[in-house]
XYZ file of C-alpha atoms in Angstrom:
722
model
C 24.909 -17.699 -43.162
C 23.548 -19.849 -40.388
C 23.735 -23.618 -40.416
C 20.665 -25.525 -39.232
C 21.353 -29.132 -38.247
C 18.865 -31.950 -38.091
C 18.960 -35.723 -38.430
C 18.415 -35.571 -42.170
C 20.127 -33.062 -44.436
C 20.400 -29.517 -43.101
C 18.507 -27.201 -45.424
C 19.610 -23.744 -46.469
C 23.097 -24.143 -45.065
C 26.128 -21.977 -45.660
C 25.859 -19.900 -48.814
C 29.362 -21.017 -49.749
C 28.680 -24.713 -49.150
C 30.314 -26.973 -51.719
C 28.667 -29.910 -53.426
C 31.070 -32.258 -51.638
C 30.023 -30.937 -48.223
C 26.347 -31.381 -49.145
C 27.039 -34.967 -50.219
C 28.931 -35.674 -47.003
C 26.176 -34.305 -44.769
C 23.459 -36.279 -46.512
C 25.360 -39.543 -46.608
C 26.600 -39.440 -43.005
C 23.185 -39.331 -41.279
C 22.162 -41.457 -38.277
C 19.526 -43.207 -40.412
C 22.057 -44.214 -43.030
C 24.368 -45.407 -40.277
C 21.706 -47.718 -38.850
C 20.814 -48.987 -42.321
C 24.456 -49.585 -43.166
C 24.856 -51.612 -39.976
C 21.815 -53.754 -40.778
C 22.889 -54.249 -44.404
C 26.362 -55.225 -43.218
C 24.952 -57.766 -40.784
C 22.703 -59.236 -43.481
C 25.701 -59.401 -45.829
C 27.743 -61.289 -43.253
C 24.786 -63.605 -42.598
C 24.467 -64.279 -46.340
C 28.153 -65.094 -46.564
C 27.701 -67.621 -43.756
C 24.322 -69.142 -44.686
C 24.214 -68.528 -48.472
C 20.484 -67.835 -48.198
C 19.274 -65.706 -51.123
C 16.583 -64.093 -48.987
C 19.244 -62.351 -46.931
C 20.887 -60.960 -50.062
C 17.550 -59.668 -51.385
C 16.771 -58.109 -48.012
C 20.126 -56.290 -48.031
C 19.595 -55.204 -51.634
C 16.105 -53.904 -50.868
C 17.318 -51.897 -47.879
C 20.214 -50.456 -49.893
C 17.860 -49.426 -52.717
C 15.555 -47.563 -50.330
C 18.496 -45.827 -48.616
C 20.042 -44.852 -51.953
C 16.823 -43.380 -53.350
C 16.065 -41.416 -50.166
C 19.608 -40.057 -50.001
C 19.640 -39.014 -53.650
C 16.315 -37.218 -53.274
C 17.611 -35.419 -50.184
C 20.840 -34.379 -51.937
C 19.040 -33.043 -54.999
C 16.571 -31.204 -52.783
C 19.298 -29.491 -50.760
C 21.346 -28.535 -53.810
C 18.273 -26.914 -55.368
C 17.459 -25.118 -52.116
C 21.080 -24.012 -51.815
C 21.027 -22.598 -55.369
C 17.787 -20.734 -54.655
C 19.266 -19.170 -51.521
C 22.375 -18.091 -53.399
C 20.205 -16.289 -55.940
C 18.423 -14.474 -53.111
C 21.704 -13.498 -51.469
C 23.242 -12.232 -54.706
C 20.107 -10.225 -55.479
C 20.202 -8.502 -52.087
C 23.909 -7.712 -51.914
C 24.622 -4.005 -52.246
C 26.663 -3.017 -55.304
C 30.371 -2.531 -54.866
C 31.544 1.052 -54.615
C 34.872 2.776 -55.135
C 34.187 5.424 -52.476
C 37.074 5.988 -50.075
C 37.579 7.886 -46.841
C 38.258 11.556 -47.582
C 36.218 11.664 -50.781
C 33.628 14.439 -51.078
C 30.149 13.373 -52.178
C 27.448 15.615 -53.588
C 23.914 14.512 -52.838
C 20.569 15.804 -53.995
C 16.974 14.779 -53.587
C 16.647 11.020 -54.156
C 20.326 10.235 -53.467
C 21.105 7.302 -51.158
C 24.185 7.916 -49.032
C 26.680 5.061 -49.486
C 29.049 5.930 -46.641
C 29.231 7.712 -43.300
C 30.400 11.286 -43.531
C 30.630 14.822 -42.198
C 28.554 17.588 -43.795
C 30.675 20.326 -45.370
C 27.868 22.350 -46.930
C 24.066 22.023 -46.974
C 21.306 23.993 -48.637
C 17.897 23.008 -47.278
C 19.004 19.353 -47.219
C 16.772 16.856 -45.396
C 17.740 13.232 -44.776
C 15.363 10.297 -44.244
C 16.952 7.861 -41.792
C 13.875 5.691 -41.168
C 15.580 2.492 -42.385
C 18.419 3.143 -39.955
C 16.661 4.481 -36.847
C 12.914 4.082 -37.423
C 12.351 7.846 -37.148
C 9.703 8.637 -39.775
C 10.305 12.416 -39.918
C 13.265 13.536 -42.072
C 15.866 15.670 -40.300
C 17.518 18.850 -41.555
C 21.311 18.767 -41.829
C 23.802 21.601 -41.823
C 27.582 21.975 -41.867
C 29.227 19.929 -39.118
C 26.481 17.311 -38.854
C 27.429 13.647 -39.148
C 25.344 11.464 -41.478
C 25.266 7.709 -42.031
C 25.190 5.268 -44.902
C 21.699 4.077 -45.768
C 20.022 7.472 -45.270
C 18.175 9.063 -48.185
C 18.204 12.701 -49.257
C 14.580 13.828 -49.597
C 15.175 17.535 -50.101
C 17.870 20.060 -50.869
C 21.559 19.681 -51.621
C 24.677 18.849 -49.592
C 28.402 18.169 -49.905
C 29.660 15.451 -47.551
C 33.191 14.333 -46.729
C 33.406 10.534 -46.333
C 34.616 9.427 -42.890
C 33.794 5.683 -42.990
C 32.967 3.059 -45.611
C 32.041 -0.608 -45.712
C 32.474 -2.442 -42.406
C 33.230 0.809 -40.554
C 29.813 2.389 -41.191
C 27.135 2.608 -38.513
C 24.740 0.538 -40.641
C 27.251 -2.295 -40.850
C 27.824 -2.236 -37.080
C 24.081 -2.602 -36.540
C 24.071 -5.435 -39.071
C 26.809 -7.232 -37.111
C 24.482 -7.335 -34.097
C 22.099 -9.417 -36.208
C 24.697 -11.876 -37.475
C 24.859 -13.943 -34.316
C 24.896 -17.620 -35.289
C 21.786 -19.476 -34.132
C 22.011 -23.284 -34.388
C 18.995 -24.124 -32.234
C 16.470 -26.574 -33.641
C 12.875 -25.603 -34.188
C 10.248 -27.083 -31.826
C 9.032 -29.436 -34.555
C 12.554 -30.649 -35.296
C 13.093 -31.379 -31.609
C 9.840 -33.361 -31.488
C 10.809 -35.437 -34.508
C 14.252 -36.043 -33.028
C 12.705 -37.234 -29.759
C 10.545 -39.700 -31.658
C 13.640 -40.999 -33.456
C 15.648 -41.418 -30.242
C 12.843 -43.179 -28.357
C 12.105 -45.501 -31.286
C 15.760 -46.367 -31.763
C 16.254 -47.161 -28.081
C 13.096 -49.292 -28.052
C 14.236 -51.285 -31.092
C 17.736 -51.722 -29.658
C 16.381 -52.899 -26.310
C 14.054 -55.467 -27.905
C 16.833 -56.746 -30.159
C 19.153 -57.196 -27.158
C 16.417 -59.004 -25.204
C 15.711 -61.289 -28.174
C 19.366 -62.171 -28.619
C 19.699 -62.812 -24.880
C 16.686 -65.164 -24.803
C 17.645 -67.002 -28.009
C 21.398 -66.769 -27.928
C 21.817 -70.222 -29.407
C 19.814 -69.497 -32.574
C 20.090 -65.720 -32.817
C 23.069 -65.969 -35.193
C 22.414 -69.363 -36.765
C 18.739 -69.113 -37.748
C 18.066 -67.157 -40.942
C 14.458 -66.540 -39.903
C 15.653 -65.163 -36.572
C 18.144 -62.849 -38.265
C 15.508 -61.557 -40.680
C 13.047 -61.025 -37.837
C 15.532 -58.924 -35.883
C 16.387 -56.872 -38.987
C 12.675 -56.260 -39.609
C 12.224 -55.003 -36.071
C 15.200 -52.643 -36.153
C 14.300 -51.153 -39.542
C 10.552 -51.144 -38.973
C 10.470 -49.556 -35.534
C 12.819 -46.661 -36.392
C 10.685 -44.022 -38.171
C 13.242 -43.500 -40.926
C 10.823 -41.875 -43.350
C 9.294 -39.528 -40.786
C 11.827 -36.741 -41.272
C 11.830 -37.324 -45.018
C 8.058 -36.937 -45.266
C 8.184 -34.040 -42.818
C 10.455 -32.306 -45.307
C 8.000 -32.998 -48.137
C 5.203 -31.559 -46.003
C 7.164 -28.383 -45.274
C 8.191 -28.011 -48.898
C 4.594 -28.297 -50.108
C 3.626 -25.688 -47.519
C 6.291 -23.353 -48.887
C 4.991 -23.885 -52.426
C 1.467 -22.973 -51.353
C 2.521 -19.897 -49.394
C 4.769 -18.741 -52.258
C 1.639 -18.261 -54.347
C 0.763 -15.424 -51.959
C 4.038 -13.607 -52.608
C 5.962 -14.942 -49.595
C 9.545 -16.203 -49.842
C 10.559 -18.442 -46.925
C 14.345 -18.512 -46.632
C 14.508 -21.064 -43.799
C 12.593 -24.319 -44.038
C 11.448 -24.394 -40.423
C 10.275 -20.746 -40.414
C 6.755 -21.644 -41.541
C 6.335 -23.986 -38.589
C 7.952 -21.494 -36.231
C 5.606 -18.701 -37.313
C 2.568 -20.875 -36.528
C 3.814 -21.375 -32.962
C 4.396 -17.716 -32.026
C 2.329 -16.099 -29.294
C 3.574 -12.535 -29.863
C 4.282 -10.536 -33.016
C 6.488 -7.448 -32.665
C 5.973 -4.854 -35.385
C 7.985 -1.884 -36.515
C 5.699 1.065 -37.306
C 7.389 3.125 -40.007
C 7.241 1.241 -43.294
C 5.483 -1.741 -41.722
C 2.130 -0.489 -40.492
C 2.556 2.643 -42.625
C 3.738 3.190 -46.180
C 6.803 5.204 -45.074
C 5.486 8.309 -46.837
C 3.838 11.564 -45.671
C 0.388 12.760 -46.770
C -1.578 15.948 -46.145
C -4.500 14.838 -44.011
C -6.468 18.072 -43.684
C -6.294 21.848 -43.788
C -7.704 23.696 -40.759
C -8.502 27.385 -41.565
C -7.997 29.657 -38.583
C -8.789 33.034 -40.193
C -11.466 34.460 -42.446
C -10.286 32.315 -45.353
C -11.905 29.158 -46.638
C -10.205 25.796 -46.980
C -10.450 26.148 -50.765
C -8.594 29.483 -50.685
C -5.938 28.029 -48.383
C -5.479 25.044 -50.649
C -5.003 27.295 -53.703
C -2.431 29.472 -51.935
C -0.562 26.422 -50.646
C -0.413 24.928 -54.138
C 1.080 28.116 -55.529
C 3.475 28.299 -52.576
C 5.066 24.852 -53.090
C 5.161 25.323 -56.879
C 7.274 28.412 -56.338
C 10.181 26.321 -55.047
C 12.552 24.184 -57.103
C 11.151 20.885 -55.804
C 13.771 20.142 -53.132
C 11.717 21.240 -50.147
C 11.289 17.780 -48.684
C 8.593 15.221 -48.025
C 6.132 17.651 -46.405
C 6.259 20.011 -49.377
C 5.873 17.032 -51.692
C 2.780 15.955 -49.747
C 1.291 19.450 -50.238
C 2.174 19.351 -53.937
C 0.359 16.004 -54.378
C -2.696 17.344 -52.526
C -2.854 20.514 -54.654
C -2.429 19.490 -58.292
C -2.660 21.864 -61.254
C -1.394 24.797 -59.213
C 0.609 27.700 -60.642
C 3.570 29.366 -58.967
C 3.619 32.886 -57.534
C 5.606 35.612 -59.182
C 8.502 35.336 -56.779
C 10.798 38.176 -55.786
C 12.767 36.079 -53.273
C 12.558 32.642 -51.654
C 13.930 31.324 -48.383
C 14.267 27.498 -48.357
C 13.394 25.596 -45.247
C 16.028 25.559 -42.507
C 16.087 23.377 -39.417
C 17.547 26.257 -37.427
C 14.752 28.643 -38.447
C 12.169 25.846 -38.725
C 10.512 27.753 -41.540
C 10.506 28.574 -45.227
C 9.112 31.694 -46.914
C 8.417 33.363 -50.241
C 8.134 37.064 -51.044
C 6.001 37.745 -54.092
C 6.475 40.608 -56.509
C 3.362 42.191 -55.002
C 5.107 42.351 -51.633
C 3.150 39.598 -49.805
C 5.298 37.285 -47.656
C 4.006 33.733 -47.335
C 5.545 31.607 -44.586
C 5.328 27.898 -43.734
C 6.699 27.099 -40.290
C 6.427 24.929 -37.220
C 3.406 25.650 -35.047
C 4.498 27.865 -32.119
C 3.504 26.871 -28.562
C 1.029 29.761 -28.385
C -1.192 27.883 -30.844
C -1.507 24.793 -28.624
C -5.133 25.649 -27.823
C -5.948 25.792 -31.550
C -4.486 22.322 -32.107
C -6.339 20.970 -29.092
C -9.596 22.531 -30.274
C -9.345 20.661 -33.565
C -8.035 17.434 -31.909
C -4.732 17.447 -33.796
C -2.326 18.225 -30.952
C -0.695 14.799 -31.267
C -0.198 15.037 -35.040
C 2.524 16.547 -37.191
C 1.415 20.107 -38.031
C 2.675 23.217 -39.831
C 1.369 26.799 -39.742
C 0.795 28.768 -42.969
C 0.819 32.595 -42.817
C 0.379 35.521 -45.187
C 2.617 38.294 -43.879
C 1.977 37.938 -40.142
C -1.645 36.795 -40.509
C -2.127 33.035 -39.816
C -4.249 31.420 -42.520
C -4.426 27.725 -41.631
C -2.856 24.758 -39.913
C -1.723 21.876 -42.107
C -2.139 18.416 -40.573
C 0.030 15.583 -41.896
C -0.026 11.863 -41.284
C 1.788 8.685 -42.250
C -0.574 6.786 -44.592
C -1.464 3.342 -43.343
C -1.103 0.223 -45.382
C -4.559 -0.772 -46.542
C -4.371 -4.167 -44.863
C -2.886 -3.092 -41.493
C -6.160 -2.751 -39.556
C -7.571 -6.054 -40.802
C -4.342 -7.896 -40.074
C -4.130 -6.588 -36.505
C -7.739 -7.654 -35.985
C -6.997 -11.117 -37.344
C -4.068 -11.401 -34.960
C -6.419 -10.551 -32.093
C -8.944 -13.121 -33.317
C -6.201 -15.771 -33.370
C -5.156 -14.952 -29.821
C -1.788 -13.506 -30.899
C -0.484 -10.496 -28.975
C 0.967 -7.612 -31.032
C 3.552 -5.120 -29.759
C 4.880 -2.029 -31.548
C 8.635 -1.358 -31.425
C 9.462 1.871 -33.239
C 12.106 4.544 -33.361
C 9.428 7.180 -33.972
C 7.863 9.549 -31.452
C 5.147 8.689 -28.964
C 2.634 11.114 -30.492
C 3.116 9.796 -34.041
C 2.764 6.214 -32.831
C -0.353 6.988 -30.784
C -1.919 8.632 -33.830
C -1.303 5.546 -35.971
C -2.718 3.187 -33.359
C -5.782 5.382 -32.989
C -6.369 5.219 -36.739
C -6.076 1.428 -36.535
C -8.554 1.202 -33.632
C -5.756 -0.488 -31.715
C -4.995 2.015 -28.964
C -4.706 -0.822 -26.449
C -1.766 -2.325 -28.354
C 1.473 -2.009 -26.326
C 3.893 0.380 -28.010
C 7.520 1.292 -27.252
C 8.821 4.449 -28.917
C 12.282 5.868 -29.580
C 13.600 2.289 -29.614
C 17.250 1.720 -30.473
C 18.278 -1.416 -32.408
C 19.802 -2.880 -29.247
C 16.628 -2.226 -27.234
C 14.556 -3.997 -29.879
C 16.891 -6.992 -29.806
C 16.878 -7.231 -26.004
C 13.102 -6.821 -25.831
C 12.546 -9.613 -28.366
C 15.052 -11.828 -26.553
C 13.162 -11.343 -23.287
C 9.855 -12.289 -24.929
C 11.478 -15.256 -26.656
C 12.632 -16.658 -23.310
C 8.955 -17.000 -22.374
C 7.328 -18.066 -25.653
C 8.013 -18.034 -29.416
C 7.973 -14.525 -30.911
C 7.974 -13.093 -34.436
C 9.501 -9.776 -35.475
C 8.365 -7.817 -38.543
C 10.415 -4.919 -39.908
C 11.977 -3.278 -42.910
C 14.911 -1.167 -41.720
C 18.492 -1.873 -40.728
C 17.476 -0.841 -37.210
C 15.169 -3.883 -37.121
C 17.887 -6.322 -38.176
C 19.173 -7.423 -34.717
C 15.619 -8.048 -33.493
C 14.765 -10.010 -36.655
C 17.724 -12.302 -36.057
C 16.939 -12.693 -32.353
C 13.276 -13.578 -32.920
C 11.972 -17.101 -33.327
C 11.105 -16.058 -36.864
C 12.097 -12.791 -38.549
C 9.913 -11.327 -41.295
C 11.061 -8.591 -43.675
C 8.975 -6.592 -46.128
C 9.881 -6.478 -49.798
C 11.037 -2.858 -49.610
C 13.278 -3.597 -46.630
C 16.962 -2.752 -46.527
C 19.089 -5.400 -48.331
C 20.860 -6.469 -45.124
C 17.516 -6.872 -43.365
C 16.154 -9.100 -46.134
C 19.350 -11.134 -46.072
C 19.014 -12.236 -42.447
C 15.205 -12.547 -42.354
C 13.622 -15.994 -42.306
C 10.660 -14.791 -44.370
C 10.445 -12.026 -46.984
C 7.043 -10.711 -48.040
C 7.671 -10.158 -51.729
C 4.449 -8.200 -52.155
C 5.270 -6.090 -49.086
C 1.827 -6.661 -47.623
C 0.248 -7.890 -44.427
C -2.391 -9.774 -46.378
C -0.161 -12.876 -46.455
C 0.136 -13.099 -42.652
C -3.052 -15.082 -41.964
C -2.183 -17.463 -44.788
C 1.274 -17.965 -43.295
C -0.285 -18.825 -39.949
C -2.674 -21.244 -41.629
C 0.059 -22.962 -43.605
C 2.279 -23.169 -40.535
C -0.468 -24.796 -38.527
C -1.238 -27.122 -41.440
C 2.439 -28.120 -41.516
C 2.423 -29.079 -37.847
C -0.898 -30.937 -38.163
C 0.270 -32.867 -41.213
C 3.588 -33.863 -39.669
C 1.702 -34.915 -36.547
C -0.558 -37.063 -38.722
C 2.430 -38.658 -40.462
C 4.035 -39.326 -37.076
C 0.796 -41.001 -35.931
C 0.897 -43.408 -38.871
C 4.593 -44.175 -38.438
C 4.335 -44.903 -34.727
C 1.117 -46.904 -35.125
C 2.977 -49.149 -37.583
C 5.865 -49.369 -35.107
C 3.495 -50.476 -32.340
C 2.163 -53.255 -34.587
C 5.612 -54.569 -35.500
C 6.785 -54.327 -31.896
C 3.714 -56.071 -30.487
C 3.965 -58.941 -32.952
C 7.648 -59.212 -32.090
C 6.863 -59.426 -28.358
C 4.197 -62.082 -29.001
C 6.687 -64.205 -30.944
C 9.364 -63.511 -28.330
C 7.016 -65.005 -25.729
C 6.643 -68.158 -27.847
C 3.214 -67.580 -29.417
C 2.904 -68.106 -33.173
C 5.200 -67.178 -36.029
C 6.360 -63.669 -36.924
C 4.388 -62.660 -40.047
C 6.773 -59.906 -41.139
C 10.060 -59.920 -43.019
C 12.234 -56.952 -43.970
C 10.578 -56.748 -47.385
C 7.042 -57.357 -46.130
C 7.675 -54.696 -43.517
C 8.675 -52.353 -46.345
C 5.392 -53.207 -48.118
C 3.470 -52.367 -44.934
C 5.299 -49.044 -44.745
C 4.548 -48.192 -48.384
C 0.862 -49.097 -48.226
C -0.062 -47.749 -44.793
C 2.443 -44.925 -44.253
C 4.265 -43.734 -47.383
C 1.294 -43.303 -49.748
C -0.954 -41.746 -47.046
C 1.884 -39.426 -46.015
C 2.313 -38.147 -49.564
C -1.439 -37.518 -49.773
C -1.393 -35.614 -46.471
C 1.695 -33.635 -47.485
C 0.051 -32.491 -50.713
C -3.371 -31.641 -49.307
C -2.530 -30.609 -45.692
C -6.249 -30.706 -44.856
C -6.325 -29.455 -41.257
C -5.325 -25.973 -40.051
C -6.241 -26.377 -36.401
C -3.941 -25.614 -33.496
C -1.761 -28.308 -31.959
C -1.464 -27.343 -28.288
C -0.353 -30.796 -27.091
C 1.682 -32.491 -29.781
C 2.834 -35.530 -27.801
C -0.435 -36.021 -25.921
C -2.410 -36.210 -29.147
C 0.272 -38.320 -30.814
C 0.491 -41.015 -28.164
C -3.261 -41.185 -27.516
C -3.873 -41.824 -31.211
C -1.005 -44.304 -31.504
C -2.238 -46.172 -28.432
C -5.794 -46.440 -29.784
C -4.891 -47.398 -33.362
C -2.099 -49.672 -32.177
C -4.611 -51.430 -29.943
C -7.012 -51.662 -32.900
C -4.350 -53.322 -35.046
C -3.479 -55.745 -32.263
C -7.101 -56.648 -31.564
C -7.861 -56.989 -35.274
C -4.776 -59.152 -35.835
C -5.887 -61.355 -32.925
C -9.533 -61.661 -34.015
C -8.986 -62.199 -37.743
C -7.343 -65.667 -37.475
C -10.172 -66.756 -35.150
C -13.028 -65.380 -37.254
C -11.619 -66.127 -40.714
C -10.366 -69.649 -40.149
C -10.298 -70.651 -43.810
C -7.049 -68.774 -44.474
C -3.555 -69.131 -42.978
C -3.182 -67.204 -39.682
C -0.208 -65.126 -40.886
C -2.173 -63.963 -43.945
C -5.188 -63.120 -41.757
C -2.863 -61.029 -39.557
C -1.388 -59.281 -42.609
C -4.755 -58.242 -44.074
C -6.266 -57.300 -40.718
C -3.282 -55.033 -40.090
C -3.602 -53.463 -43.540
C -7.314 -52.845 -42.906
C -6.738 -51.280 -39.482
C -3.959 -49.006 -40.749
C -5.929 -47.947 -43.831
C -8.842 -46.934 -41.616
C -6.389 -45.040 -39.399
C -5.345 -43.027 -42.448
C -8.936 -41.905 -42.992
C -9.289 -40.962 -39.320
C -5.845 -39.508 -38.655
C -6.991 -35.846 -38.722
C -9.830 -33.535 -39.642
C -10.751 -33.780 -43.323
C -13.567 -32.629 -45.524
C -15.964 -35.294 -46.762
C -14.372 -35.100 -50.216
C -10.854 -35.548 -48.828
C -11.922 -38.430 -46.594
C -13.562 -40.161 -49.565
C -10.314 -39.955 -51.547
C -8.364 -41.209 -48.540
C -10.723 -44.175 -48.167
C -10.435 -44.936 -51.903
C -6.636 -44.932 -51.633
C -6.670 -47.270 -48.630
C -9.203 -49.728 -50.079
C -7.499 -49.826 -53.474
C -4.125 -50.708 -51.942
C -5.671 -53.538 -49.925
C -7.434 -54.913 -53.010
C -4.200 -54.597 -54.976
C -2.300 -56.670 -52.434
C -5.147 -59.206 -52.245
C -5.320 -59.812 -55.994
C -1.604 -59.523 -56.635
C -0.839 -63.219 -56.233
C -3.612 -64.261 -58.623
C -2.706 -61.614 -61.223
C 0.956 -62.625 -61.288
C 0.061 -65.744 -63.247
C -1.570 -63.665 -65.983
C 0.867 -60.712 -65.958
C 4.338 -62.286 -65.883
C 6.336 -59.037 -65.590
C 4.773 -58.463 -62.141
C 6.333 -61.672 -60.823
C 9.647 -60.047 -59.753
C 7.785 -57.387 -57.773
C 5.589 -59.975 -56.079
C 8.607 -62.126 -55.280
C 10.548 -59.170 -53.881
C 7.774 -58.256 -51.437
C 7.162 -61.960 -50.718
C 3.458 -61.859 -51.580
C 3.713 -64.275 -54.482
C 2.949 -67.100 -52.066
C -0.365 -65.668 -50.813
C -3.158 -68.230 -51.066
C -6.051 -66.261 -49.521
C -9.108 -65.764 -51.767
C -9.859 -62.102 -52.345
C -13.257 -62.090 -50.498
C -11.716 -63.658 -47.382
C -8.773 -61.259 -47.525
C -11.156 -58.326 -47.649
C -13.115 -59.857 -44.769
C -9.979 -59.968 -42.612
C -9.211 -56.361 -43.611
C -12.763 -55.333 -42.668
C -12.241 -56.758 -39.178
C -9.164 -54.583 -38.698
C -11.009 -51.592 -40.143
C -13.918 -51.954 -37.697
C -11.499 -52.253 -34.773
C -9.865 -48.966 -35.810
C -13.199 -47.174 -36.037
C -14.272 -48.369 -32.580
C -10.922 -47.528 -30.998
C -10.857 -44.127 -32.715
C -14.267 -43.304 -31.267
C -12.951 -44.026 -27.792
C -9.801 -41.991 -28.547
C -11.849 -38.977 -29.683
C -13.908 -38.927 -26.497
C -10.837 -39.294 -24.301
C -8.787 -36.718 -26.228
C -11.597 -34.133 -26.137
C -11.860 -34.506 -22.387
C -8.102 -34.044 -21.923
C -7.984 -30.942 -24.141
C -10.865 -29.348 -22.253
C -9.115 -29.923 -18.931
């Protein structure tokens, strides 16, 4: 299986991955490395200064790292176990067939090896899963047949010439097993945010040490301030909460019968501009149905239908899919009194029955001389057979591949969403044109008689321009599924095809496609919202650090107070957003929207933190800054993305309640003793601000966010329009 790497644990890695390898990957992450460095520095500083605050800071950081790592490990092990179950379920059963063995196949048999036909009696093979050709083909002695084809009529004896890895189906499968380690667009965006934030924190720390070299290693407050900056500016929880968001999206989409086998596939599907579809078994049901009977003599359709029913009942039942379609369309028929029967032959392209009364009924391919009849009835492009009594033509039978009930609606929804659809099929041009005409989608580009390699190369060419999805069910679709940005297999797909697909539609229906698009877009929007909150908090911590670096005021944040800020203004809102994923809009400019919002809310926090000490003078300046920042960030949570009124009300309630909780915490500690350790850990046990004044400072920050957000909305709308 493919390994997908990212900064935090790689999900759905090798099927044979051991628990030790999962532990190693999750422990040795860049985030844990940075945290280990900071904890080590704090430990050394504690050994030198014997200041308990440093030890508590190191302990707090270690606790957060340990909990995050354990959650990630458990999550990957569970995902790994789920993938193994899928793989085991889709593996073909082992077989003892060897080269040289002779197999006997009848209607319904699935050929398990490649072989050469020794004997055939009216045997037809369906190779749609292998080639995409919807019409079964007649085999005779000397023909070569392949594993994965299905006998739909007749009988044959086949000598095995290749098994296992030597079969044609396996060679096609190998084309689709190319290892793809590229990151998804969303993963690359998150990684860029991490790199930029880390470099910014490192640069500020170096500048601080350079300007205060004399006290940088001797002052405990200075050491704690630098640790707060490094840990606070790096968006450590961003990838973690991004994973929660994706997981919740997978849970929601699973309710619609969709199994996502790669975590980033949901996001990738939302970003595609083109969807390539196989026809046979994807747009159609991979069956044949009798569409209509066209009388061409002095017989009625009812008479023709009765004769046809008796005709197919007179055979043993191995006449193939077309005869089965006639049988289903003519129930309760009785067989002729048969004197002799001639099964269908691909050489003769006909079958016939001679009754005891001497009448010869024949079902055969329509000869070229009847082209004008087909054109007159507008069925020249369809699959047709001619039915005769003796030499007198009675009627033309018109067959079609039944469409999936949801195909037309799904194609229309794709058009409404601005997504281009392209048909890649191994079937004929006429059969494909007929299907598209039935779907009212004649303008849809279609490529017929496609080989597996052509499909793969075509998808690769599209992928070089923009993200592309491939939908299929046969082994012939496998290389294209693997090449695509996201590969989607139907539930009745070949086992190998389901194995390599990123998404499997368990209900084998198109109805889940729009929901997948919606959930994918919701995933991107939610992760964007979480990134907005993380970076807005980073801007606040960085700005306060720069102010202190320039010699103005005291730094109000410590490693543990910074953790409290992250919990209240980022972690809890992120969990809410991950669960509800309120917005399903497009995200055409991820970074533009991200940095415009961060700039506006960051400015709101800075302005609020500057105004609060001046307007609420009865409280210490650092506490005014703390509550103004909490108020500004809580308002940012309510404004971070589109929400319904109900969702925004719950978001506001969550933000206000956390601010009130922090404000009253110091007073409550005296009455609820067991809360004292928590208050001491987050260093809020020393707060002296009365609750009304604390809420007043928070209201100042909240109003600044609302004003700045209004300006951001106007500016962002103008940029998007241009």
